[in-house]
PDB file of C-alpha atoms and ligand atoms in Angstrom:
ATOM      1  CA  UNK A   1      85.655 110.843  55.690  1.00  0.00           C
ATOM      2  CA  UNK A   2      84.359 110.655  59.201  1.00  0.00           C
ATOM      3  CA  UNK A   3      85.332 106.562  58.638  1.00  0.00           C
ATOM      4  CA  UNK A   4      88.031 106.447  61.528  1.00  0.00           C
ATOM      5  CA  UNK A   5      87.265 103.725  64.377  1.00  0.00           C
ATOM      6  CA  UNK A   6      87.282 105.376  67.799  1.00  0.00           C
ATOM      7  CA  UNK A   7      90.450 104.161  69.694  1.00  0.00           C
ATOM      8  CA  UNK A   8      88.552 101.497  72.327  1.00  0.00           C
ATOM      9  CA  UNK A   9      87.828 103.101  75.847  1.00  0.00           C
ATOM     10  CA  UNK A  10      90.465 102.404  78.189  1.00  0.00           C
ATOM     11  CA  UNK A  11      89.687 100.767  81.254  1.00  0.00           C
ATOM     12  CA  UNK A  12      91.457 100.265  84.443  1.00  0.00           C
ATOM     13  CA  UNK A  13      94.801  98.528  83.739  1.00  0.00           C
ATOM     14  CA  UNK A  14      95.107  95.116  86.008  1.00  0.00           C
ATOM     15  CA  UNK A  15      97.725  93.326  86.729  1.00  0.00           C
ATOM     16  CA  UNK A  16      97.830  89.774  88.781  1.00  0.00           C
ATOM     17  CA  UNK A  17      99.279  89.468  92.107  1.00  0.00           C
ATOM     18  CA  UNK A  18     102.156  87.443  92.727  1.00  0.00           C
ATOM     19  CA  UNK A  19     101.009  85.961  96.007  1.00  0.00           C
ATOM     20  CA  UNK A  20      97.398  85.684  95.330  1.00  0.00           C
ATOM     21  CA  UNK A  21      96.986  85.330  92.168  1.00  0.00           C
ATOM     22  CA  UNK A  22      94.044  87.705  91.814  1.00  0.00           C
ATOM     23  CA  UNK A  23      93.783  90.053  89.528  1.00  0.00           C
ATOM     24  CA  UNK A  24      93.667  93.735  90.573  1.00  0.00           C
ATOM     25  CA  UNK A  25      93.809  97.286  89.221  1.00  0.00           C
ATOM     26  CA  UNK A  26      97.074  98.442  88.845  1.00  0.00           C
ATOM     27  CA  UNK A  27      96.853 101.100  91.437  1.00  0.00           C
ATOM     28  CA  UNK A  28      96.025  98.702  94.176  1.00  0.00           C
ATOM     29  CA  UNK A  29      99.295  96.590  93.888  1.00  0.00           C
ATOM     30  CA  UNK A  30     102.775  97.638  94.705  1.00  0.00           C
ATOM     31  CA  UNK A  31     105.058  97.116  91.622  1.00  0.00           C
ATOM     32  CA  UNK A  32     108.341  95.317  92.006  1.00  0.00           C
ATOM     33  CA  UNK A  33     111.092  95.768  89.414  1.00  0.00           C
ATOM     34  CA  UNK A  34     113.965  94.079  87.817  1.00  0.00           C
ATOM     35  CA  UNK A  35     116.150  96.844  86.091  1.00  0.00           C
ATOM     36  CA  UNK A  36     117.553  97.435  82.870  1.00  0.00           C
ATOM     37  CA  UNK A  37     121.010  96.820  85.520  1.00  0.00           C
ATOM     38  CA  UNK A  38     119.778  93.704  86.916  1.00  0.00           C
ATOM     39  CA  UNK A  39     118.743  95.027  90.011  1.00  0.00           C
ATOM     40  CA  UNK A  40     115.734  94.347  92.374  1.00  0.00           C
ATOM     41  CA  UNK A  41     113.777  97.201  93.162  1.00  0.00           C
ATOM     42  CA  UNK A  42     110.321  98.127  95.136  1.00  0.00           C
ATOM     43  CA  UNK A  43     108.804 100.723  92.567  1.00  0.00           C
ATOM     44  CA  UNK A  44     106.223 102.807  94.884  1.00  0.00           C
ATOM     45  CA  UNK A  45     105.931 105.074  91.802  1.00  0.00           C
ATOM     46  CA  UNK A  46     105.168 102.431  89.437  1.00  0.00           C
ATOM     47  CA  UNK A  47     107.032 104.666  86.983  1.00  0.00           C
ATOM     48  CA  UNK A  48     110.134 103.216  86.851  1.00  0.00           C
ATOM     49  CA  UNK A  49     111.703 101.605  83.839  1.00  0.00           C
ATOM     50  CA  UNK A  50     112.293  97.907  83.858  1.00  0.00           C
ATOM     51  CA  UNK A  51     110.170  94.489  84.118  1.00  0.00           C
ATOM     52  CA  UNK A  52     107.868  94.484  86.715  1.00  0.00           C
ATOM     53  CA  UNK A  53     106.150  92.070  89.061  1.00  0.00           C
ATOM     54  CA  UNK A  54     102.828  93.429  90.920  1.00  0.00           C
ATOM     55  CA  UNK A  55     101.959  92.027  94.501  1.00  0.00           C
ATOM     56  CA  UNK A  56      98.793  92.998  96.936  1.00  0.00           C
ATOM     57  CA  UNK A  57      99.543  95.853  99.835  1.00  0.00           C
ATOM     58  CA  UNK A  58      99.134  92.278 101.816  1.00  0.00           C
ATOM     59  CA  UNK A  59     101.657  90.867 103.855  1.00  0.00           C
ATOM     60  CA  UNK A  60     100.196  87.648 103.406  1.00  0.00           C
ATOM     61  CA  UNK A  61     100.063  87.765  99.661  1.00  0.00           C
ATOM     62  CA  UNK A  62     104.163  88.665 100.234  1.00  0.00           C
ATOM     63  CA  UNK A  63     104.667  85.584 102.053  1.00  0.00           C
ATOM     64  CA  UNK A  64     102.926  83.222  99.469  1.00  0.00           C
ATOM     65  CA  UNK A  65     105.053  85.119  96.739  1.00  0.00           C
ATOM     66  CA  UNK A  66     107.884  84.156  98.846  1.00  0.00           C
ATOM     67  CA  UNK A  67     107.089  80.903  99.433  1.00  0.00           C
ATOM     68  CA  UNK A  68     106.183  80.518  95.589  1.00  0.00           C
ATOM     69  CA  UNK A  69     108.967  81.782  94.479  1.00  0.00           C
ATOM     70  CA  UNK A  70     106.536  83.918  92.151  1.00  0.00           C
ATOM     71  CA  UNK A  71     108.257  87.532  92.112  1.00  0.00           C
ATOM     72  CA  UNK A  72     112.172  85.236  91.290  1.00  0.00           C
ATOM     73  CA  UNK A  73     110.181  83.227  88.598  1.00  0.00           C
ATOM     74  CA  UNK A  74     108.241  86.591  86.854  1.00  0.00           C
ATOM     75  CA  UNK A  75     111.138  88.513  86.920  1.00  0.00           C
ATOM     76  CA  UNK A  76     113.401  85.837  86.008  1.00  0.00           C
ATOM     77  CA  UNK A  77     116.194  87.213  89.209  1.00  0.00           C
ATOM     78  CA  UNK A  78     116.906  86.437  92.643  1.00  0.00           C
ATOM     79  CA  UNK A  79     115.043  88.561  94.692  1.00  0.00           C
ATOM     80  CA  UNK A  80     117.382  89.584  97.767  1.00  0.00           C
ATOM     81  CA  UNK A  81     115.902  89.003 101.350  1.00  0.00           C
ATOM     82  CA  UNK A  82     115.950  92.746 101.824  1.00  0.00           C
ATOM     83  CA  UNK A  83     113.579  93.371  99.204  1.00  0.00           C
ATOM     84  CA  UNK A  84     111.019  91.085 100.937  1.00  0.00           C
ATOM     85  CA  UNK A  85     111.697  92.752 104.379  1.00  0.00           C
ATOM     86  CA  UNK A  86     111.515  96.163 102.247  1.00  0.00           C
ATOM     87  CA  UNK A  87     107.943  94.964 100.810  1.00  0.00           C
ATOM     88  CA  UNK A  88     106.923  93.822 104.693  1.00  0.00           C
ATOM     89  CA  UNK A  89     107.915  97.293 106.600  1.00  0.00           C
ATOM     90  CA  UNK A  90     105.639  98.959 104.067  1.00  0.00           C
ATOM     91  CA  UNK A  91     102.841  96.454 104.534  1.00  0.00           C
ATOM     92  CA  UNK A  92     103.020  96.607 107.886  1.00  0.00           C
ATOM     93  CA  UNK A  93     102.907 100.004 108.284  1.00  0.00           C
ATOM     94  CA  UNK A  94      99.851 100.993 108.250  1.00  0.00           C
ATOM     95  CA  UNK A  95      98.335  98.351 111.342  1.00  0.00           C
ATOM     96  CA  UNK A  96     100.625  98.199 113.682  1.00  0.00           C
ATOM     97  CA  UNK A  97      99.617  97.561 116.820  1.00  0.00           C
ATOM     98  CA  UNK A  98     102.315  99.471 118.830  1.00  0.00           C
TER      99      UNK A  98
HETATM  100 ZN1   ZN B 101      97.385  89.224  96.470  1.00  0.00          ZN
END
């Protein structure tokens, strides 16, 4: 005995962004979801069950996805303006400039 292979170390998941195109760790990106229902949703969990679609914390990278088409074409849906707006209130959040 003592034969088994180790299971290979796991590294840091990454996904691609749909606006940039870079690759990033998981954690970084927000996840965007098509549900088993056919619905669009913004997974801040990243838990959730359905396809998924991964996008920088960028507004900019949101408006290239838009432009792109990127997020409709990955998760093979229409993605409804509110979604987008959705994605841009929590992007903007954080630097407003009041
Ligand atoms: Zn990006």
């Amino acid at each position: 005995m003592g034969t088994k292979k180790m299971p290979p170390k796991k590294k840091n998941p990454m996904r691609q962004c749909a606006g940039c195109g870079e690759r990033r760790e998981k954690k970084e990106l927000i996840r965007i979801i098509r549900t088993p229902e056919g619905e669009v949703q913004v997974d801040f969990t990243g838990k959730k069950n359905g396809r998924g679609a991964y996008i920088c914390n960028s507004v900019d990278c949101l408006k290239l996805a838009q432009k792109k088409k990127s997020l409709e074409r990955s998760l093979k849906i229409t993605i409804p303006e509110s979604i987008y707006q959705e994605l841009a209130k929590e992007m903007g959040s954080k630097n407003e400039d009041g």
